[in-house]
Short mmCIF file of C-alpha atoms in Angstrom, two decimals:
data_model
loop_
_atom_site.label_atom_id
_atom_site.label_comp_id
_atom_site.label_asym_id
_atom_site.label_seq_id
_atom_site.Cartn_x
_atom_site.Cartn_y
_atom_site.Cartn_z
CA MET A 1 0.00 0.00 0.00
CA ILE A 2 1.20 3.51 -0.80
CA THR A 3 1.71 5.33 2.49
CA ASN A 4 4.11 8.11 1.48
CA VAL A 5 1.59 10.87 0.83
CA ARG A 6 1.38 14.58 1.56
CA ALA A 7 -0.26 17.71 0.24
CA LYS A 8 1.30 21.16 0.43
CA PHE A 9 -0.17 24.54 -0.51
CA GLN A 10 1.51 27.95 -0.50
CA THR A 11 -0.10 31.17 -1.70
CA ASP A 12 0.13 34.92 -1.46
CA ASN A 13 -3.58 34.99 -0.53
CA SER A 14 -3.49 35.32 3.25
CA LEU A 15 -7.07 34.10 3.80
CA LEU A 16 -6.58 30.95 1.75
CA GLN A 17 -3.25 30.23 3.43
CA LYS A 18 -4.77 30.65 6.87
CA LEU A 19 -7.80 28.50 6.05
CA VAL A 20 -5.68 25.64 4.75
CA GLU A 21 -3.22 25.70 7.62
CA SER A 22 -6.01 25.87 10.18
CA ALA A 23 -8.00 23.08 8.55
CA GLU A 24 -4.94 20.84 8.36
CA THR A 25 -4.12 21.45 12.02
CA LYS A 26 -7.67 20.90 13.25
CA CYS A 27 -8.11 17.76 11.14
CA LEU A 28 -5.39 16.21 13.28
CA GLU A 29 -7.76 16.54 16.25
CA ASN A 30 -10.21 14.25 14.46
CA LEU A 31 -7.76 11.39 14.06
CA LYS A 32 -8.78 8.75 16.61
CA ASP A 33 -7.95 5.19 17.58
CA PHE A 34 -10.86 2.84 16.88
CA GLY A 35 -9.92 -0.59 18.17
CA GLY A 36 -6.28 -0.18 17.23
CA ARG A 37 -7.09 1.40 13.86
CA LYS A 38 -6.51 5.06 13.02
CA VAL A 39 -9.63 6.71 11.60
CA LEU A 40 -10.81 10.22 10.85
CA ILE A 41 -14.01 10.92 12.76
CA GLU A 42 -16.55 13.51 11.67
CA GLY A 43 -15.62 15.93 14.46
CA GLY A 44 -17.33 19.09 15.61
CA GLY A 45 -19.00 17.17 18.44
CA TYR A 46 -19.64 14.04 16.36
CA GLU A 47 -17.28 11.40 17.72
CA LYS A 48 -18.17 8.52 15.38
CA ILE A 49 -17.49 7.59 11.80
CA TRP A 50 -20.69 7.89 9.77
CA LEU A 51 -21.48 6.20 6.47
CA GLU A 52 -22.74 9.51 5.02
CA THR A 53 -19.50 11.39 5.63
CA GLN A 54 -16.46 9.36 6.59
CA PRO A 55 -15.78 7.14 3.58
CA MET A 56 -16.02 10.28 1.44
CA GLY A 57 -14.03 12.27 3.99
CA GLY A 58 -11.47 9.50 4.35
CA GLU A 59 -10.87 9.38 0.61
CA MET A 60 -10.36 13.17 0.57
CA TYR A 61 -8.01 13.00 3.57
CA ALA A 62 -6.06 10.09 2.06
CA LYS A 63 -3.94 12.62 0.17
CA ARG A 64 -2.56 13.52 3.62
CA ASP A 65 -2.95 10.23 5.55
CA MET A 66 -3.50 7.07 3.54
CA THR A 67 -3.88 4.82 6.59
CA ALA A 68 -6.76 6.80 8.07
CA GLY A 69 -8.35 7.19 4.64
CA LEU A 70 -8.27 3.46 4.02
CA ASN A 71 -9.57 2.53 7.48
CA ASN A 72 -12.53 4.85 6.92
CA GLN A 73 -13.53 2.45 4.14
CA LEU A 74 -12.46 -0.86 5.65
CA LEU A 75 -14.21 -0.54 9.00
CA PHE A 76 -17.59 -0.27 7.29
CA MET A 77 -16.87 -3.19 4.97
CA GLU A 78 -15.50 -5.39 7.75
CA ASN A 79 -18.53 -4.71 9.95
CA ILE A 80 -21.22 -5.46 7.40
CA ARG A 81 -24.00 -7.48 8.99
CA GLU A 82 -24.62 -11.08 7.92
CA ASP A 83 -27.78 -10.05 6.06
CA GLY A 84 -25.85 -7.45 4.01
CA ARG A 85 -26.75 -4.32 5.94
CA LEU A 86 -23.94 -1.80 6.44
CA PRO A 87 -23.67 0.09 9.73
CA GLY A 88 -24.86 3.67 9.49
CA SER A 89 -22.22 4.64 12.01
CA ILE A 90 -19.45 3.07 14.05
CA ALA A 91 -18.61 4.23 17.55
CA MET A 92 -16.16 3.44 20.29
CA ILE A 93 -18.25 2.69 23.39
CA ASP A 94 -16.41 1.81 26.61
CA GLY A 95 -13.39 0.87 24.55
CA VAL A 96 -15.33 -1.45 22.26
CA LEU A 97 -15.75 -0.92 18.52
CA THR A 98 -19.53 -0.78 18.07
CA PRO A 99 -21.25 -0.90 14.65
CA GLN A 100 -24.68 0.75 14.78
CA PHE A 101 -27.55 -0.42 12.57
CA ASN A 102 -30.31 2.02 13.52
CA LYS A 103 -30.18 4.07 10.29
CA PHE A 104 -28.45 4.16 6.90
CA GLN A 105 -27.21 7.70 7.52
CA GLY A 106 -26.56 8.34 3.86
CA PHE A 107 -24.31 6.33 1.57
CA CYS A 108 -21.41 8.48 0.34
CA PHE A 109 -19.38 5.32 0.00
CA PRO A 110 -19.20 3.51 -3.38
CA ALA A 111 -17.39 6.11 -5.52
CA PRO A 112 -14.82 7.22 -2.91
CA ALA A 113 -14.23 3.63 -1.84
CA LEU A 114 -13.46 2.68 -5.43
CA ASN A 115 -11.13 5.65 -5.88
CA MET A 116 -9.24 4.48 -2.78
CA TYR A 117 -8.34 1.37 -4.79
CA TYR A 118 -6.35 3.59 -7.13
CA LEU A 119 -4.96 5.91 -4.45
CA MET A 120 -3.68 3.06 -2.29
CA GLY A 121 -1.91 1.27 -5.13
CA ARG A 122 -4.50 -1.13 -6.64
CA ASP A 123 -4.85 -3.93 -4.13
CA ARG A 124 -6.90 -6.82 -5.57
CA ASP A 125 -8.06 -8.11 -2.18
CA TYR A 126 -9.44 -4.68 -1.35
CA LEU A 127 -11.26 -4.55 -4.68
CA GLU A 128 -12.85 -7.97 -4.12
CA LEU A 129 -13.95 -6.98 -0.61
CA LEU A 130 -15.54 -3.82 -2.00
CA TYR A 131 -17.36 -5.82 -4.68
CA SER A 132 -18.75 -8.25 -2.12
CA THR A 133 -19.81 -5.43 0.19
CA LEU A 134 -21.69 -3.50 -2.48
CA GLU A 135 -23.35 -6.61 -3.89
CA ARG A 136 -24.59 -7.69 -0.46
CA PHE A 137 -25.83 -4.23 0.50
CA ASP A 138 -27.70 -3.76 -2.78
CA SER A 139 -29.36 -7.13 -2.30
CA TYR A 140 -30.35 -6.13 1.23
CA LEU A 141 -31.93 -2.89 0.01
CA TRP A 142 -34.18 -4.64 -2.49
CA ARG A 143 -35.02 -7.47 -0.13
CA VAL A 144 -36.07 -5.19 2.73
CA ARG A 145 -36.66 -1.57 1.69
CA ASP A 146 -39.49 -1.91 -0.84
CA SER A 147 -42.11 -2.74 1.76
CA ASP A 148 -45.13 -2.01 -0.47
CA GLY A 149 -43.73 -3.68 -3.58
CA ASP A 150 -44.04 -0.62 -5.83
CA GLY A 151 -40.48 -0.96 -7.13
CA CYS A 152 -39.17 2.09 -5.26
CA LEU A 153 -36.88 1.89 -2.24
CA GLU A 154 -37.91 3.62 0.97
CA THR A 155 -36.56 5.66 3.83
CA TRP A 156 -38.10 4.78 7.20
CA CYS A 157 -36.56 7.39 9.51
CA LYS A 158 -34.89 10.80 9.34
CA TYR A 159 -31.42 9.38 9.85
CA ASP A 160 -31.75 7.02 6.87
CA THR A 161 -30.93 9.98 4.64
CA GLY A 162 -29.07 12.00 7.28
CA GLU A 163 -31.70 14.75 7.24
CA ASP A 164 -31.65 15.36 10.97
CA HIS A 165 -34.78 17.15 12.26
CA ALA A 166 -36.07 17.73 8.72
CA GLU A 167 -39.62 19.07 8.83
CA ARG A 168 -40.60 17.16 5.70
CA TYR A 169 -40.35 13.88 7.59
CA GLY A 170 -43.28 14.83 9.83
CA ASP A 171 -43.57 12.49 12.81
CA ALA A 172 -41.11 9.91 11.47
CA PRO A 173 -38.67 8.57 14.06
CA ASP A 174 -35.11 9.86 14.11
CA ALA A 175 -33.66 6.34 14.03
CA TRP A 176 -35.16 2.90 13.41
CA THR A 177 -33.72 -0.52 14.21
CA GLU A 178 -36.50 -2.82 12.97
CA GLU A 179 -36.55 -4.67 9.67
CA ALA A 180 -40.13 -3.58 8.98
CA PRO A 181 -41.25 0.05 8.60
CA PRO A 182 -42.75 2.01 11.49
CA GLU A 183 -46.52 2.02 11.62
CA ASP A 184 -48.97 4.89 12.08
CA CYS A 185 -46.59 7.61 10.88
CA GLN A 186 -47.79 10.45 8.68
CA VAL A 187 -45.18 10.15 5.95
CA VAL A 188 -42.91 7.10 6.23
CA PRO A 189 -42.28 4.65 4.70
CA MET A 190 -41.35 7.25 2.10
CA ALA A 191 -40.36 6.45 -1.51
CA SER A 192 -36.92 8.04 -1.58
CA ILE A 193 -34.66 9.53 -4.24
CA ASP A 194 -31.78 9.08 -1.78
CA VAL A 195 -32.28 5.37 -1.11
CA MET A 196 -32.91 4.66 -4.79
CA SER A 197 -29.63 6.46 -5.46
CA TYR A 198 -27.85 4.24 -2.94
CA SER A 199 -28.76 1.27 -5.11
CA TYR A 200 -27.85 3.03 -8.35
CA SER A 201 -24.45 4.06 -7.01
CA ALA A 202 -23.74 0.56 -5.73
CA ARG A 203 -24.68 -1.00 -9.06
CA GLU A 204 -22.78 1.52 -11.16
CA THR A 205 -19.68 0.94 -9.03
CA LEU A 206 -20.12 -2.84 -9.23
CA ALA A 207 -20.08 -2.49 -13.02
CA LYS A 208 -16.84 -0.52 -12.85
CA ILE A 209 -15.22 -3.07 -10.53
CA SER A 210 -16.35 -5.89 -12.80
CA ARG A 211 -14.65 -4.19 -15.73
CA ILE A 212 -11.43 -3.73 -13.75
CA MET A 213 -11.56 -7.45 -12.96
CA GLY A 214 -11.99 -8.27 -16.63
CA LYS A 215 -15.56 -9.51 -16.15
CA GLU A 216 -17.31 -7.78 -19.04
CA GLU A 217 -20.48 -9.88 -18.75
CA TRP A 218 -20.80 -8.95 -15.08
CA ALA A 219 -20.25 -5.30 -15.96
CA ALA A 220 -22.99 -5.39 -18.58
CA ASP A 221 -25.37 -7.04 -16.12
CA TRP A 222 -24.71 -4.45 -13.40
CA ASN A 223 -25.06 -1.58 -15.86
CA SER A 224 -28.41 -3.00 -16.92
CA LYS A 225 -29.52 -3.25 -13.29
CA ALA A 226 -28.37 0.33 -12.61
CA ALA A 227 -30.35 1.50 -15.65
CA GLN A 228 -33.47 -0.13 -14.22
CA VAL A 229 -33.09 1.94 -11.06
CA GLN A 230 -32.57 5.13 -13.06
CA GLU A 231 -35.64 4.41 -15.16
CA LYS A 232 -37.75 3.99 -12.02
CA ILE A 233 -36.42 7.27 -10.66
CA GLY A 234 -37.43 8.94 -13.90
CA SER A 235 -40.92 7.47 -14.01
CA TYR A 236 -41.79 7.68 -10.31
CA LEU A 237 -39.71 10.31 -8.50
CA TRP A 238 -38.86 12.81 -11.24
CA ASN A 239 -41.43 15.58 -11.52
CA GLU A 240 -41.37 16.92 -15.06
CA GLU A 241 -43.45 19.98 -14.21
CA ARG A 242 -41.20 21.02 -11.32
CA GLY A 243 -37.90 19.96 -12.89
CA ALA A 244 -36.78 18.19 -9.72
CA CYS A 245 -36.93 14.85 -7.94
CA LEU A 246 -39.69 14.71 -5.32
CA ASP A 247 -40.21 11.89 -2.84
CA ARG A 248 -43.59 10.20 -2.30
CA ASP A 249 -45.26 9.58 1.05
CA LYS A 250 -46.65 6.28 2.37
CA TYR A 251 -49.83 6.84 0.36
CA HIS A 252 -47.80 7.29 -2.87
CA ARG A 253 -48.62 11.00 -2.97
CA VAL A 254 -45.98 13.34 -4.38
CA MET A 255 -44.42 15.39 -1.60
CA PRO A 256 -44.22 18.99 -2.90
CA VAL A 257 -41.23 20.16 -0.82
CA LEU A 258 -38.50 21.51 -3.13
CA MET A 259 -35.48 20.02 -1.42
CA HIS A 260 -31.83 19.99 -2.45
CA ASN A 261 -31.82 16.18 -2.74
CA THR A 262 -31.72 16.25 -6.54
CA LEU A 263 -28.18 17.61 -6.06
CA ARG A 264 -27.52 14.59 -3.84
CA ALA A 265 -28.75 12.36 -6.67
CA MET A 266 -26.19 14.08 -8.88
CA TYR A 267 -23.51 13.04 -6.35
CA TRP A 268 -24.62 9.42 -6.82
CA ASN A 269 -24.88 9.96 -10.60
CA SER A 270 -28.35 8.41 -10.49
CA ILE A 271 -30.27 10.88 -12.67
CA THR A 272 -29.99 11.63 -16.37
CA PRO A 273 -28.12 14.65 -17.78
CA TYR A 274 -31.48 16.13 -18.79
CA MET A 275 -32.73 15.97 -15.19
CA ALA A 276 -29.51 17.48 -13.85
CA LYS A 277 -29.62 20.31 -16.39
CA ARG A 278 -33.19 21.20 -15.46
CA PHE A 279 -32.48 21.16 -11.73
CA VAL A 280 -29.26 23.17 -11.98
CA GLU A 281 -30.55 25.80 -14.38
CA GLU A 282 -34.07 26.19 -12.99
CA HIS A 283 -33.47 25.68 -9.27
CA LEU A 284 -29.86 25.41 -8.13
CA LEU A 285 -28.93 28.72 -9.78
CA ASN A 286 -32.16 30.45 -8.79
CA PRO A 287 -31.37 33.12 -6.14
CA GLU A 288 -34.89 32.77 -4.73
CA GLU A 289 -34.37 29.05 -4.13
CA PHE A 290 -30.87 27.54 -3.79
CA TRP A 291 -28.46 30.21 -5.06
CA THR A 292 -28.84 32.46 -2.04
CA LYS A 293 -26.05 34.69 -0.73
CA MET A 294 -24.63 31.54 0.84
CA PRO A 295 -25.82 28.98 -1.70
CA LEU A 296 -27.17 25.47 -1.20
CA PRO A 297 -29.79 25.59 1.55
CA SER A 298 -31.25 22.16 2.25
CA VAL A 299 -34.75 23.31 1.25
CA ALA A 300 -35.45 26.04 -1.30
CA ALA A 301 -35.47 29.37 0.51
CA ASN A 302 -38.91 30.25 -0.86
CA ASP A 303 -40.51 26.89 -0.04
CA PRO A 304 -43.19 26.87 2.71
CA MET A 305 -41.25 24.09 4.46
CA PHE A 306 -38.04 26.14 4.71
CA ARG A 307 -36.85 26.80 8.28
CA ASN A 308 -33.81 28.96 9.07
CA VAL A 309 -32.87 27.01 12.20
CA THR A 310 -29.31 27.62 13.43
CA THR A 311 -28.78 24.23 15.09
CA ASN A 312 -28.46 20.89 13.29
CA ASN A 313 -31.52 20.89 11.04
CA TRP A 314 -31.84 19.90 7.39
CA SER A 315 -34.91 22.06 6.79
CA GLY A 316 -33.08 25.18 5.73
CA GLN A 317 -29.55 26.35 6.38
CA ALA A 318 -26.66 25.60 4.02
CA GLU A 319 -24.72 22.58 5.23
CA ALA A 320 -20.96 22.09 5.00
CA LEU A 321 -21.70 18.48 4.09
CA THR A 322 -23.67 19.67 1.06
CA TYR A 323 -20.64 21.69 -0.05
CA GLN A 324 -18.51 18.57 0.35
CA ARG A 325 -20.90 16.48 -1.78
CA ALA A 326 -21.42 19.23 -4.36
CA ILE A 327 -17.92 18.78 -5.79
CA ARG A 328 -18.53 15.28 -7.15
CA ALA A 329 -22.14 16.11 -7.97
CA LEU A 330 -21.19 19.01 -10.25
CA GLU A 331 -18.24 17.19 -11.80
CA ASN A 332 -20.44 14.21 -12.68
CA TYR A 333 -22.60 16.38 -14.93
CA GLY A 334 -20.08 18.84 -16.36
CA TYR A 335 -20.84 21.81 -14.11
CA ASP A 336 -17.22 22.07 -13.01
CA GLY A 337 -17.24 25.83 -13.50
CA LEU A 338 -19.50 26.27 -10.49
CA ILE A 339 -17.00 24.63 -8.13
CA PRO A 340 -14.69 27.68 -7.82
CA VAL A 341 -17.75 29.89 -7.24
CA LEU A 342 -18.95 27.68 -4.38
CA GLY A 343 -15.44 27.33 -3.02
CA GLN A 344 -15.01 31.09 -2.81
CA LYS A 345 -18.40 31.44 -1.10
CA LEU A 346 -17.33 28.88 1.50
CA PHE A 347 -13.94 30.51 2.08
CA GLU A 348 -15.57 33.88 2.64
CA ALA A 349 -18.22 32.48 4.98
CA ILE A 350 -15.67 30.75 7.20
CA GLY A 351 -13.40 33.77 7.05
CA GLU A 352 -10.39 34.83 9.07
CA LYS A 353 -11.65 33.30 12.32
CA CYS A 354 -11.25 29.83 10.82
CA VAL A 355 -14.03 28.31 12.89
CA PHE A 356 -15.33 25.26 11.05
CA VAL A 357 -19.01 24.57 11.67
CA GLN A 358 -21.85 22.51 10.27
CA GLN A 359 -24.30 25.16 9.02
CA TYR A 360 -24.42 28.65 7.50
CA ASP A 361 -27.25 31.18 7.25
CA PRO A 362 -28.20 31.22 3.55
CA PHE A 363 -29.15 34.91 3.59
CA THR A 364 -26.13 36.32 5.41
CA GLY A 365 -23.46 33.61 5.15
CA ILE A 366 -22.91 33.85 8.91
CA PRO A 367 -21.71 30.53 10.41
CA SER A 368 -24.05 28.96 12.95
CA THR A 369 -21.45 28.32 15.61
CA VAL A 370 -23.71 26.85 18.28
CA SER A 371 -24.67 23.23 17.64
CA LEU A 372 -26.96 20.98 19.64
CA GLU A 373 -23.82 19.83 21.46
CA GLY A 374 -22.63 23.36 22.28
CA GLU A 375 -20.09 25.73 20.73
CA GLN A 376 -18.82 24.07 17.57
CA ASP A 377 -15.51 23.96 15.73
CA ALA A 378 -13.40 21.40 13.84
CA TYR A 379 -16.42 20.00 12.00
CA GLY A 380 -14.85 17.60 9.52
CA PRO A 381 -16.99 18.23 6.42
CA ALA A 382 -16.27 21.97 6.63
CA MET A 383 -12.51 21.48 6.97
CA LEU A 384 -12.31 18.80 4.29
CA SER A 385 -14.45 20.93 1.99
CA VAL A 386 -11.94 23.78 2.30
CA LEU A 387 -9.04 21.46 1.55
CA GLU A 388 -10.84 19.76 -1.32
CA TYR A 389 -12.02 22.98 -2.97
CA ILE A 390 -8.42 24.22 -2.76
CA SER A 391 -7.22 21.02 -4.45
CA ARG A 392 -9.82 21.42 -7.20
CA MET A 393 -9.25 25.14 -7.73
CA TYR A 394 -5.48 25.43 -7.34
CA GLY A 395 -4.08 21.92 -7.09
CA VAL A 396 -4.09 18.43 -8.51
CA HIS A 397 -6.13 15.38 -7.57
CA MET A 398 -6.32 11.83 -8.81
CA GLU A 399 -9.56 10.13 -9.83
CA GLY A 400 -9.16 6.65 -11.21
CA GLU A 401 -6.52 6.69 -13.92
CA LYS A 402 -6.61 10.44 -14.54
CA LEU A 403 -5.13 13.58 -13.00
CA TYR A 404 -7.13 16.79 -12.73
CA TRP A 405 -5.14 20.03 -12.53
CA GLY A 406 -6.96 23.18 -11.42
CA GLY A 407 -5.80 26.63 -12.50
CA VAL A 408 -8.14 29.26 -11.12
CA SER A 409 -6.70 32.76 -11.47
CA GLY A 410 -6.51 35.47 -8.83
CA SER A 411 -3.70 34.29 -6.58
CA GLU A 412 -0.11 33.21 -6.95
CA CYS A 413 0.22 29.76 -5.49
CA VAL A 414 2.03 26.44 -5.55
CA TYR A 415 0.36 23.12 -4.81
CA GLU A 416 2.26 19.86 -4.37
CA GLN A 417 0.87 16.37 -3.99
CA ARG A 418 3.04 13.39 -3.10
CA TRP A 419 1.69 9.92 -3.97
CA GLY A 420 4.34 7.31 -3.31
CA GLU A 421 7.24 7.76 -5.68
CA LYS A 422 5.56 10.54 -7.64
CA LEU A 423 5.51 14.23 -6.79
CA PHE A 424 2.94 16.33 -8.65
CA ARG A 425 3.40 20.09 -8.60
CA ILE A 426 1.35 22.92 -10.10
CA GLU A 427 2.57 26.52 -10.12
CA ASN A 428 0.02 29.29 -10.68
CA THR A 429 1.14 32.85 -11.42
CA GLY A 430 -2.42 34.09 -11.59
CA GLU A 431 -2.14 34.24 -15.38
CA LYS A 432 -0.78 30.83 -16.29
CA ILE A 433 -0.25 27.41 -14.72
CA THR A 434 2.72 25.10 -15.10
CA ALA A 435 2.54 21.42 -14.16
CA TYR A 436 5.41 19.15 -13.12
CA ILE A 437 5.73 15.45 -12.32
CA ASN A 438 8.89 14.52 -10.40
CA GLY A 439 10.42 17.85 -11.39
CA ARG A 440 9.81 17.46 -15.12
CA LYS A 441 7.64 20.08 -16.79
CA LYS A 442 4.55 18.51 -18.37
CA PHE A 443 2.56 21.45 -19.69
CA VAL A 444 1.88 25.17 -19.49
CA ALA A 445 -1.66 26.51 -19.80
CA GLU A 446 -3.57 29.72 -19.26
CA SER A 447 -5.22 30.22 -15.88
CA ASN A 448 -8.92 29.57 -15.49
CA ARG A 449 -8.46 26.17 -17.06
CA LYS A 450 -8.91 22.65 -15.78
CA VAL A 451 -6.41 20.35 -17.45
CA ILE A 452 -7.08 16.61 -17.44
CA THR A 453 -4.14 14.31 -18.06
CA ASP A 454 -3.23 10.67 -17.76
CA LEU A 455 -1.00 9.64 -14.88
CA SER A 456 2.11 10.44 -16.91
CA GLY A 457 0.97 14.02 -17.52
CA GLN A 458 -0.16 13.56 -21.12
CA ILE A 459 -2.98 16.05 -21.79
CA LEU A 460 -6.35 14.44 -22.49
CA GLU A 461 -8.65 17.47 -22.23
CA VAL A 462 -8.61 21.17 -21.37
CA LYS A 463 -11.78 22.82 -20.05
CA PRO A 464 -12.65 26.43 -19.14
CA TYR A 465 -12.56 26.69 -15.35
CA GLY A 466 -12.89 29.38 -12.77
CA LYS A 467 -15.23 31.73 -14.61
CA ASP A 468 -18.45 32.70 -12.91
CA GLU A 469 -20.98 30.98 -15.16
CA LEU A 470 -24.05 32.69 -13.74
#
């Protein structure tokens, strides 16, 4: 396994330099020992690893600590239940590693877990374990979570999708341990774009793993199964009139709340390019809905269900976790140009104080520093978002067998990334970028470009990047 990794960023922009240094320092506080294994917990008062954040966060942090990044994947896979259910969170309780199966808590797992295969040095045993895990979990979903047999997977509690205290869930329980849905609730079991996307993402990733393994027939079968999920999303959860995905309640009625979850579906790549285009252009970029002063509220700002609650609540305020997910979501559908815009918004909201919190007021951008657990700082998704937006805007990152070099103008900076025996370096003068691998110049390009290369630095594509596309 590749363990010699590091990321280094230097810039003449004092705010960016301070944010990166502070985030790197505070991330160290979130490194914990879980049963003799180093992991990166969520932080900010959340002392566990959660399926909705920590595989994704671990993969992002792997560019600085490969061991922690890998363990954030392995602990979930190694603690899968016999029936195929993954723990929604894992805690250390009285010194004992404790998998918890009382919610799904999101599923930001398949894509980052697969990318870890490349980052760690392509370990076949890891790849086979990931295949088995995803296959078993997908089977569990379809065996258990379509309780009414309508062909659409369901969420049974608020924590299944990580939408803590969300008003749209009505009287649904926060968590749920049973293998049958709760009875006598107003809304749940709810036909869910999120849970359907869990299956799509698992199946799409299983197809990719099959192809890596040389199993083309398997890959074709999994792609076909993923397409079936996407078709059901389109026919049952996509609302053509609204241009967004809308869940359905226990009575199969469309729930009218305009939520940000279509952006989540873009993270899982589970909707078509047509659906993504409609949602982005009609809703995401609408200043009355999701493109507020601090963009990406959980519910459209003009929706009757919107609540501007300052403590952990997915009914309104912009969430750092949404910023973290938005990177992959936008890249999946070619909206890369929005990433620098969102990154700058996040940098400005956090500001010189470098306090990293969970939520931000969408109308003012002011951080909500008081959580349900008290005064908050060192919230992992906020810190990792800063570091990851920096890597996308000014640095280099690896995804599969490609390198992505970001050259946003405005600041002079140097970004270095060490992966094993290779050192990748990008120098940005504010007007042009120059890329090096192990000290050898690979290309020079104008700023405000994203340059995609193979692992040797051979240019594959150059895209406009860093312009405000609004």
